[in-house]
PDB file of C-alpha atoms in Angstrom:
ATOM      1  CA  MET A   1      79.196 103.864  88.013  1.00 82.00           C
ATOM      2  CA  ALA A   2      80.687 101.515  85.432  1.00 87.00           C
ATOM      3  CA  LYS A   3      81.786 102.722  82.007  1.00 94.00           C
ATOM      4  CA  GLN A   4      79.456 102.192  79.088  1.00 96.00           C
ATOM      5  CA  LEU A   5      79.846  98.658  77.766  1.00 97.00           C
ATOM      6  CA  PRO A   6      80.663  98.199  74.074  1.00 97.00           C
ATOM      7  CA  TYR A   7      77.934  97.201  71.626  1.00 97.00           C
ATOM      8  CA  HIS A   8      79.079  93.605  71.197  1.00 97.00           C
ATOM      9  CA  THR A   9      79.037  92.985  74.947  1.00 98.00           C
ATOM     10  CA  ILE A  10      75.559  94.451  75.351  1.00 98.00           C
ATOM     11  CA  HIS A  11      74.373  92.320  72.440  1.00 98.00           C
ATOM     12  CA  ALA A  12      75.781  89.226  74.118  1.00 98.00           C
ATOM     13  CA  ILE A  13      74.125  90.126  77.449  1.00 98.00           C
ATOM     14  CA  PHE A  14      70.679  90.578  75.956  1.00 98.00           C
ATOM     15  CA  SER A  15      71.061  87.476  73.818  1.00 98.00           C
ATOM     16  CA  ARG A  16      71.440  85.551  77.074  1.00 98.00           C
ATOM     17  CA  PHE A  17      68.484  87.311  78.679  1.00 98.00           C
ATOM     18  CA  ARG A  18      66.374  86.432  75.630  1.00 98.00           C
ATOM     19  CA  ALA A  19      67.484  82.805  75.688  1.00 98.00           C
ATOM     20  CA  ILE A  20      66.450  82.508  79.340  1.00 97.00           C
ATOM     21  CA  GLU A  21      63.128  84.396  79.016  1.00 96.00           C
ATOM     22  CA  PRO A  22      62.111  85.053  75.392  1.00 97.00           C
ATOM     23  CA  GLU A  23      58.890  86.891  76.278  1.00 94.00           C
ATOM     24  CA  PRO A  24      59.316  88.579  79.676  1.00 93.00           C
ATOM     25  CA  LYS A  25      56.152  89.899  81.276  1.00 88.00           C
ATOM     26  CA  GLY A  26      55.444  92.583  83.822  1.00 88.00           C
ATOM     27  CA  GLU A  27      54.298  91.352  87.214  1.00 92.00           C
ATOM     28  CA  LEU A  28      51.503  93.871  87.841  1.00 96.00           C
ATOM     29  CA  HIS A  29      48.048  92.317  87.539  1.00 97.00           C
ATOM     30  CA  HIS A  30      45.819  93.949  84.913  1.00 98.00           C
ATOM     31  CA  VAL A  31      43.098  93.015  82.452  1.00 97.00           C
ATOM     32  CA  ASN A  32      43.195  95.935  79.993  1.00 98.00           C
ATOM     33  CA  ALA A  33      44.917  99.258  79.320  1.00 98.00           C
ATOM     34  CA  PHE A  34      42.952 101.124  81.982  1.00 98.00           C
ATOM     35  CA  THR A  35      43.629  98.638  84.771  1.00 98.00           C
ATOM     36  CA  LEU A  36      47.296  98.574  83.764  1.00 98.00           C
ATOM     37  CA  LEU A  37      47.446 102.373  83.985  1.00 98.00           C
ATOM     38  CA  VAL A  38      45.811 102.305  87.424  1.00 98.00           C
ATOM     39  CA  ALA A  39      48.062  99.494  88.663  1.00 98.00           C
ATOM     40  CA  VAL A  40      51.232 101.272  87.556  1.00 97.00           C
ATOM     41  CA  ALA A  41      50.081 104.547  89.103  1.00 97.00           C
ATOM     42  CA  LEU A  42      49.382 102.730  92.373  1.00 98.00           C
ATOM     43  CA  SER A  43      52.780 100.999  92.326  1.00 95.00           C
ATOM     44  CA  ALA A  44      54.808 104.156  92.983  1.00 90.00           C
ATOM     45  CA  GLN A  45      56.754 103.578  96.219  1.00 89.00           C
ATOM     46  CA  ALA A  46      55.052 100.193  96.608  1.00 93.00           C
ATOM     47  CA  THR A  47      55.819  96.615  95.609  1.00 92.00           C
ATOM     48  CA  ASP A  48      54.109  94.866  92.718  1.00 93.00           C
ATOM     49  CA  ALA A  49      53.037  92.095  95.090  1.00 95.00           C
ATOM     50  CA  GLY A  50      51.453  94.585  97.463  1.00 96.00           C
ATOM     51  CA  VAL A  51      49.621  96.333  94.640  1.00 98.00           C
ATOM     52  CA  ASN A  52      48.393  93.032  93.180  1.00 98.00           C
ATOM     53  CA  LYS A  53      46.951  91.988  96.527  1.00 97.00           C
ATOM     54  CA  ALA A  54      44.732  95.074  96.502  1.00 98.00           C
ATOM     55  CA  THR A  55      43.938  95.274  92.797  1.00 98.00           C
ATOM     56  CA  ARG A  56      42.956  91.670  92.053  1.00 98.00           C
ATOM     57  CA  PRO A  57      39.602  92.009  93.848  1.00 98.00           C
ATOM     58  CA  LEU A  58      39.269  95.643  92.738  1.00 98.00           C
ATOM     59  CA  PHE A  59      39.665  94.791  89.053  1.00 98.00           C
ATOM     60  CA  GLU A  60      36.980  92.124  89.314  1.00 98.00           C
ATOM     61  CA  ARG A  61      34.585  95.018  89.996  1.00 97.00           C
ATOM     62  CA  VAL A  62      36.198  97.868  88.052  1.00 98.00           C
ATOM     63  CA  GLN A  63      37.633  97.603  84.535  1.00 98.00           C
ATOM     64  CA  THR A  64      36.775 100.947  82.906  1.00 98.00           C
ATOM     65  CA  PRO A  65      37.096 104.621  83.842  1.00 98.00           C
ATOM     66  CA  GLN A  66      33.319 104.937  84.101  1.00 98.00           C
ATOM     67  CA  GLN A  67      33.136 101.970  86.453  1.00 98.00           C
ATOM     68  CA  MET A  68      35.808 103.639  88.576  1.00 98.00           C
ATOM     69  CA  LEU A  69      33.745 106.817  88.741  1.00 98.00           C
ATOM     70  CA  ASP A  70      30.678 104.779  89.624  1.00 98.00           C
ATOM     71  CA  LEU A  71      32.637 103.059  92.394  1.00 98.00           C
ATOM     72  CA  GLY A  72      33.502 106.393  93.987  1.00 98.00           C
ATOM     73  CA  GLU A  73      36.532 107.657  95.825  1.00 98.00           C
ATOM     74  CA  ALA A  74      35.501 106.358  99.249  1.00 98.00           C
ATOM     75  CA  GLU A  75      35.166 102.787  97.974  1.00 98.00           C
ATOM     76  CA  LEU A  76      38.461 103.068  96.092  1.00 98.00           C
ATOM     77  CA  VAL A  77      40.227 104.281  99.252  1.00 98.00           C
ATOM     78  CA  GLU A  78      38.878 101.259 101.101  1.00 98.00           C
ATOM     79  CA  ALA A  79      40.043  98.919  98.328  1.00 98.00           C
ATOM     80  CA  ILE A  80      43.623 100.241  98.182  1.00 98.00           C
ATOM     81  CA  LYS A  81      44.221 101.237 101.814  1.00 97.00           C
ATOM     82  CA  THR A  82      47.043  98.679 102.156  1.00 97.00           C
ATOM     83  CA  ILE A  83      49.080 100.556  99.516  1.00 97.00           C
ATOM     84  CA  GLY A  84      51.335 103.437 100.505  1.00 94.00           C
ATOM     85  CA  LEU A  85      50.026 106.972  99.881  1.00 96.00           C
ATOM     86  CA  PHE A  86      46.628 105.447  99.143  1.00 97.00           C
ATOM     87  CA  ARG A  87      44.552 108.576  99.762  1.00 97.00           C
ATOM     88  CA  GLN A  88      46.452 110.741  97.268  1.00 98.00           C
ATOM     89  CA  LYS A  89      46.625 107.891  94.781  1.00 98.00           C
ATOM     90  CA  ALA A  90      42.859 107.406  95.049  1.00 98.00           C
ATOM     91  CA  LYS A  91      42.294 111.107  94.306  1.00 98.00           C
ATOM     92  CA  ASN A  92      44.547 110.884  91.251  1.00 98.00           C
ATOM     93  CA  VAL A  93      42.856 107.733  89.951  1.00 98.00           C
ATOM     94  CA  MET A  94      39.428 109.365  90.233  1.00 98.00           C
ATOM     95  CA  LYS A  95      40.662 112.513  88.477  1.00 98.00           C
ATOM     96  CA  LEU A  96      42.328 110.617  85.631  1.00 98.00           C
ATOM     97  CA  SER A  97      39.224 108.447  85.242  1.00 98.00           C
ATOM     98  CA  ARG A  98      37.103 111.583  84.811  1.00 98.00           C
ATOM     99  CA  ILE A  99      39.515 112.965  82.206  1.00 98.00           C
ATOM    100  CA  LEU A 100      39.563 109.668  80.301  1.00 98.00           C
ATOM    101  CA  VAL A 101      35.759 109.618  80.175  1.00 98.00           C
ATOM    102  CA  ASP A 102      35.358 113.290  79.277  1.00 98.00           C
ATOM    103  CA  ASP A 103      38.288 113.794  76.904  1.00 98.00           C
ATOM    104  CA  TYR A 104      39.234 110.372  75.520  1.00 98.00           C
ATOM    105  CA  GLY A 105      35.947 108.509  75.203  1.00 98.00           C
ATOM    106  CA  GLY A 106      36.895 106.239  78.078  1.00 98.00           C
ATOM    107  CA  GLU A 107      40.008 104.984  76.268  1.00 98.00           C
ATOM    108  CA  VAL A 108      43.623 105.163  77.441  1.00 98.00           C
ATOM    109  CA  PRO A 109      45.642 107.317  75.006  1.00 98.00           C
ATOM    110  CA  SER A 110      48.698 105.847  73.326  1.00 97.00           C
ATOM    111  CA  SER A 111      50.933 108.928  73.395  1.00 97.00           C
ATOM    112  CA  ARG A 112      53.415 109.766  76.143  1.00 96.00           C
ATOM    113  CA  ALA A 113      52.387 113.417  76.243  1.00 97.00           C
ATOM    114  CA  ALA A 114      48.708 112.558  76.691  1.00 98.00           C
ATOM    115  CA  LEU A 115      49.459 109.990  79.366  1.00 98.00           C
ATOM    116  CA  GLN A 116      51.736 112.356  81.270  1.00 98.00           C
ATOM    117  CA  SER A 117      49.009 114.995  81.279  1.00 98.00           C
ATOM    118  CA  LEU A 118      46.917 112.723  83.519  1.00 98.00           C
ATOM    119  CA  PRO A 119      47.009 113.275  87.316  1.00 98.00           C
ATOM    120  CA  GLY A 120      49.560 111.070  89.055  1.00 96.00           C
ATOM    121  CA  VAL A 121      51.076 109.825  85.787  1.00 97.00           C
ATOM    122  CA  GLY A 122      54.760 110.618  85.341  1.00 95.00           C
ATOM    123  CA  ARG A 123      57.152 109.622  82.605  1.00 95.00           C
ATOM    124  CA  LYS A 124      57.928 106.244  84.166  1.00 94.00           C
ATOM    125  CA  THR A 125      54.258 105.285  84.465  1.00 96.00           C
ATOM    126  CA  ALA A 126      53.588 106.469  80.920  1.00 97.00           C
ATOM    127  CA  ASN A 127      56.517 104.461  79.582  1.00 96.00           C
ATOM    128  CA  VAL A 128      55.345 101.272  81.321  1.00 96.00           C
ATOM    129  CA  VAL A 129      51.902 101.599  79.744  1.00 97.00           C
ATOM    130  CA  LEU A 130      53.355 102.407  76.324  1.00 97.00           C
ATOM    131  CA  ASN A 131      55.680  99.420  76.537  1.00 95.00           C
ATOM    132  CA  MET A 132      53.398  96.800  78.049  1.00 95.00           C
ATOM    133  CA  TRP A 133      50.098  97.632  76.387  1.00 96.00           C
ATOM    134  CA  PHE A 134      50.915  99.511  73.211  1.00 97.00           C
ATOM    135  CA  HIS A 135      54.146  97.584  72.514  1.00 93.00           C
ATOM    136  CA  GLN A 136      56.242 100.686  72.028  1.00 94.00           C
ATOM    137  CA  PRO A 137      59.971 100.428  72.893  1.00 91.00           C
ATOM    138  CA  ALA A 138      59.586 102.876  75.786  1.00 93.00           C
ATOM    139  CA  GLN A 139      61.987 102.434  78.701  1.00 94.00           C
ATOM    140  CA  ALA A 140      60.639 102.988  82.200  1.00 92.00           C
ATOM    141  CA  VAL A 141      63.603 103.361  84.548  1.00 95.00           C
ATOM    142  CA  ASP A 142      62.870 102.261  88.110  1.00 92.00           C
ATOM    143  CA  THR A 143      65.311 101.636  90.966  1.00 94.00           C
ATOM    144  CA  HIS A 144      66.159  98.161  89.657  1.00 95.00           C
ATOM    145  CA  ILE A 145      66.984  99.364  86.143  1.00 96.00           C
ATOM    146  CA  PHE A 146      68.914 102.356  87.464  1.00 97.00           C
ATOM    147  CA  ARG A 147      71.040 100.052  89.642  1.00 97.00           C
ATOM    148  CA  VAL A 148      71.620  97.392  86.981  1.00 98.00           C
ATOM    149  CA  GLY A 149      72.333  99.954  84.279  1.00 98.00           C
ATOM    150  CA  ASN A 150      75.017 101.622  86.367  1.00 97.00           C
ATOM    151  CA  ARG A 151      76.468  98.552  88.060  1.00 97.00           C
ATOM    152  CA  THR A 152      76.919  96.580  84.839  1.00 97.00           C
ATOM    153  CA  GLY A 153      77.680  99.394  82.419  1.00 97.00           C
ATOM    154  CA  ILE A 154      74.717  98.390  80.233  1.00 98.00           C
ATOM    155  CA  ALA A 155      73.205 101.859  80.612  1.00 97.00           C
ATOM    156  CA  PRO A 156      75.129 104.115  82.994  1.00 97.00           C
ATOM    157  CA  GLY A 157      73.771 107.516  83.967  1.00 97.00           C
ATOM    158  CA  ARG A 158      73.660 109.907  86.907  1.00 97.00           C
ATOM    159  CA  ASP A 159      69.857 110.142  86.888  1.00 97.00           C
ATOM    160  CA  VAL A 160      66.915 108.193  85.501  1.00 95.00           C
ATOM    161  CA  ASP A 161      66.682 110.351  82.378  1.00 95.00           C
ATOM    162  CA  ALA A 162      70.337 109.655  81.548  1.00 97.00           C
ATOM    163  CA  VAL A 163      69.848 105.920  82.067  1.00 97.00           C
ATOM    164  CA  GLU A 164      66.734 105.968  79.872  1.00 96.00           C
ATOM    165  CA  ARG A 165      68.706 107.687  77.095  1.00 96.00           C
ATOM    166  CA  ALA A 166      71.573 105.218  77.509  1.00 97.00           C
ATOM    167  CA  ILE A 167      69.178 102.291  77.087  1.00 97.00           C
ATOM    168  CA  GLU A 168      67.661 103.819  73.966  1.00 94.00           C
ATOM    169  CA  ASP A 169      71.067 104.728  72.527  1.00 96.00           C
ATOM    170  CA  ASN A 170      73.094 101.622  73.342  1.00 96.00           C
ATOM    171  CA  ILE A 171      70.854  98.562  73.488  1.00 97.00           C
ATOM    172  CA  PRO A 172      70.395  97.018  70.019  1.00 97.00           C
ATOM    173  CA  ALA A 173      67.019  97.629  68.388  1.00 95.00           C
ATOM    174  CA  GLU A 174      66.108  93.940  68.394  1.00 96.00           C
ATOM    175  CA  PHE A 175      66.091  93.971  72.221  1.00 97.00           C
ATOM    176  CA  GLN A 176      64.445  97.359  72.825  1.00 96.00           C
ATOM    177  CA  GLN A 177      60.886  96.060  73.220  1.00 94.00           C
ATOM    178  CA  HIS A 178      61.716  93.761  76.129  1.00 95.00           C
ATOM    179  CA  ALA A 179      64.822  95.486  77.537  1.00 96.00           C
ATOM    180  CA  HIS A 180      62.801  97.149  80.292  1.00 93.00           C
ATOM    181  CA  HIS A 181      61.462  93.825  81.630  1.00 94.00           C
ATOM    182  CA  TRP A 182      64.718  91.911  81.287  1.00 97.00           C
ATOM    183  CA  LEU A 183      66.540  94.572  83.299  1.00 97.00           C
ATOM    184  CA  ILE A 184      63.824  94.774  85.966  1.00 95.00           C
ATOM    185  CA  LEU A 185      63.741  91.004  86.449  1.00 95.00           C
ATOM    186  CA  HIS A 186      67.533  90.835  86.588  1.00 98.00           C
ATOM    187  CA  GLY A 187      67.627  93.583  89.210  1.00 97.00           C
ATOM    188  CA  ARG A 188      64.732  92.182  91.218  1.00 94.00           C
ATOM    189  CA  TYR A 189      65.957  88.598  91.483  1.00 96.00           C
ATOM    190  CA  ILE A 190      69.710  88.454  90.788  1.00 97.00           C
ATOM    191  CA  CYS A 191      71.450  91.842  90.695  1.00 97.00           C
ATOM    192  CA  VAL A 192      69.842  92.891  93.968  1.00 97.00           C
ATOM    193  CA  ALA A 193      70.882  95.987  95.870  1.00 94.00           C
ATOM    194  CA  ARG A 194      72.666  94.794  99.002  1.00 92.00           C
ATOM    195  CA  LYS A 195      74.291  91.532  97.984  1.00 93.00           C
ATOM    196  CA  PRO A 196      73.973  90.678  94.295  1.00 96.00           C
ATOM    197  CA  LYS A 197      73.681  86.973  93.522  1.00 97.00           C
ATOM    198  CA  CYS A 198      76.716  86.901  91.269  1.00 96.00           C
ATOM    199  CA  GLY A 199      77.177  83.155  91.754  1.00 95.00           C
ATOM    200  CA  ILE A 200      74.051  82.437  89.702  1.00 96.00           C
ATOM    201  CA  CYS A 201      74.236  85.445  87.398  1.00 98.00           C
ATOM    202  CA  PRO A 202      73.987  84.501  83.696  1.00 98.00           C
ATOM    203  CA  ILE A 203      76.090  87.502  82.644  1.00 98.00           C
ATOM    204  CA  ARG A 204      78.745  87.324  85.363  1.00 97.00           C
ATOM    205  CA  ASP A 205      81.604  86.933  82.871  1.00 97.00           C
ATOM    206  CA  LEU A 206      80.421  89.962  80.895  1.00 97.00           C
ATOM    207  CA  CYS A 207      79.836  92.250  83.874  1.00 97.00           C
ATOM    208  CA  PRO A 208      82.613  94.639  84.995  1.00 95.00           C
ATOM    209  CA  TYR A 209      81.258  94.994  88.572  1.00 94.00           C
ATOM    210  CA  GLU A 210      84.285  94.596  90.832  1.00 90.00           C
ATOM    211  CA  ASP A 211      82.683  93.583  94.132  1.00 86.00           C
ATOM    212  CA  LYS A 212      81.194  90.324  92.895  1.00 85.00           C
ATOM    213  CA  SER A 213      79.776  87.979  95.526  1.00 79.00           C
ATOM    214  CA  GLU A 214      79.712  84.215  95.306  1.00 69.00           C
TER     215      GLU A 214
END
């Protein structure tokens, strides 16, 4: 785990990320807040590409909690059976859809506490929805962000909660809204787990990682 980078270095890193991709977007397919919530919940221990393959046709048919209830659990299971843990995820999606209809008028709430009270929705899922749909500077720490944060010293921490706090505490406010996506994209395509692509890394000269590859 690298030491926490100083403010000026972090500012320089995110300035480069912003120059390369001013408006980074998440890669999960969705059409509204509800489909985003479902997609993120389904993405646990699965790839975005794998989730998108199942949800693109699903979201042509289902775009609201009531439509999900009308679809039924059996049809949902069939639609998402290529995604890991699909049976339990289907149960959770049906339960959260019922709660959204009964308690929230069919709308997705915009508070972390309310989101986390839904079945199958943890802090990471809640933070993704808050960030992507409600444009709150919430930081969802996945494996990519955890790795990049620790490897580079941008946001070191021994667990995901510590890394989330480090992002909130140390990344300048002007970059908070998009920090989550910049870090995910960097970890997914350049600062990969086994052999990071340091030769094409835009922040190579600012990164303290010692085992740089070419």
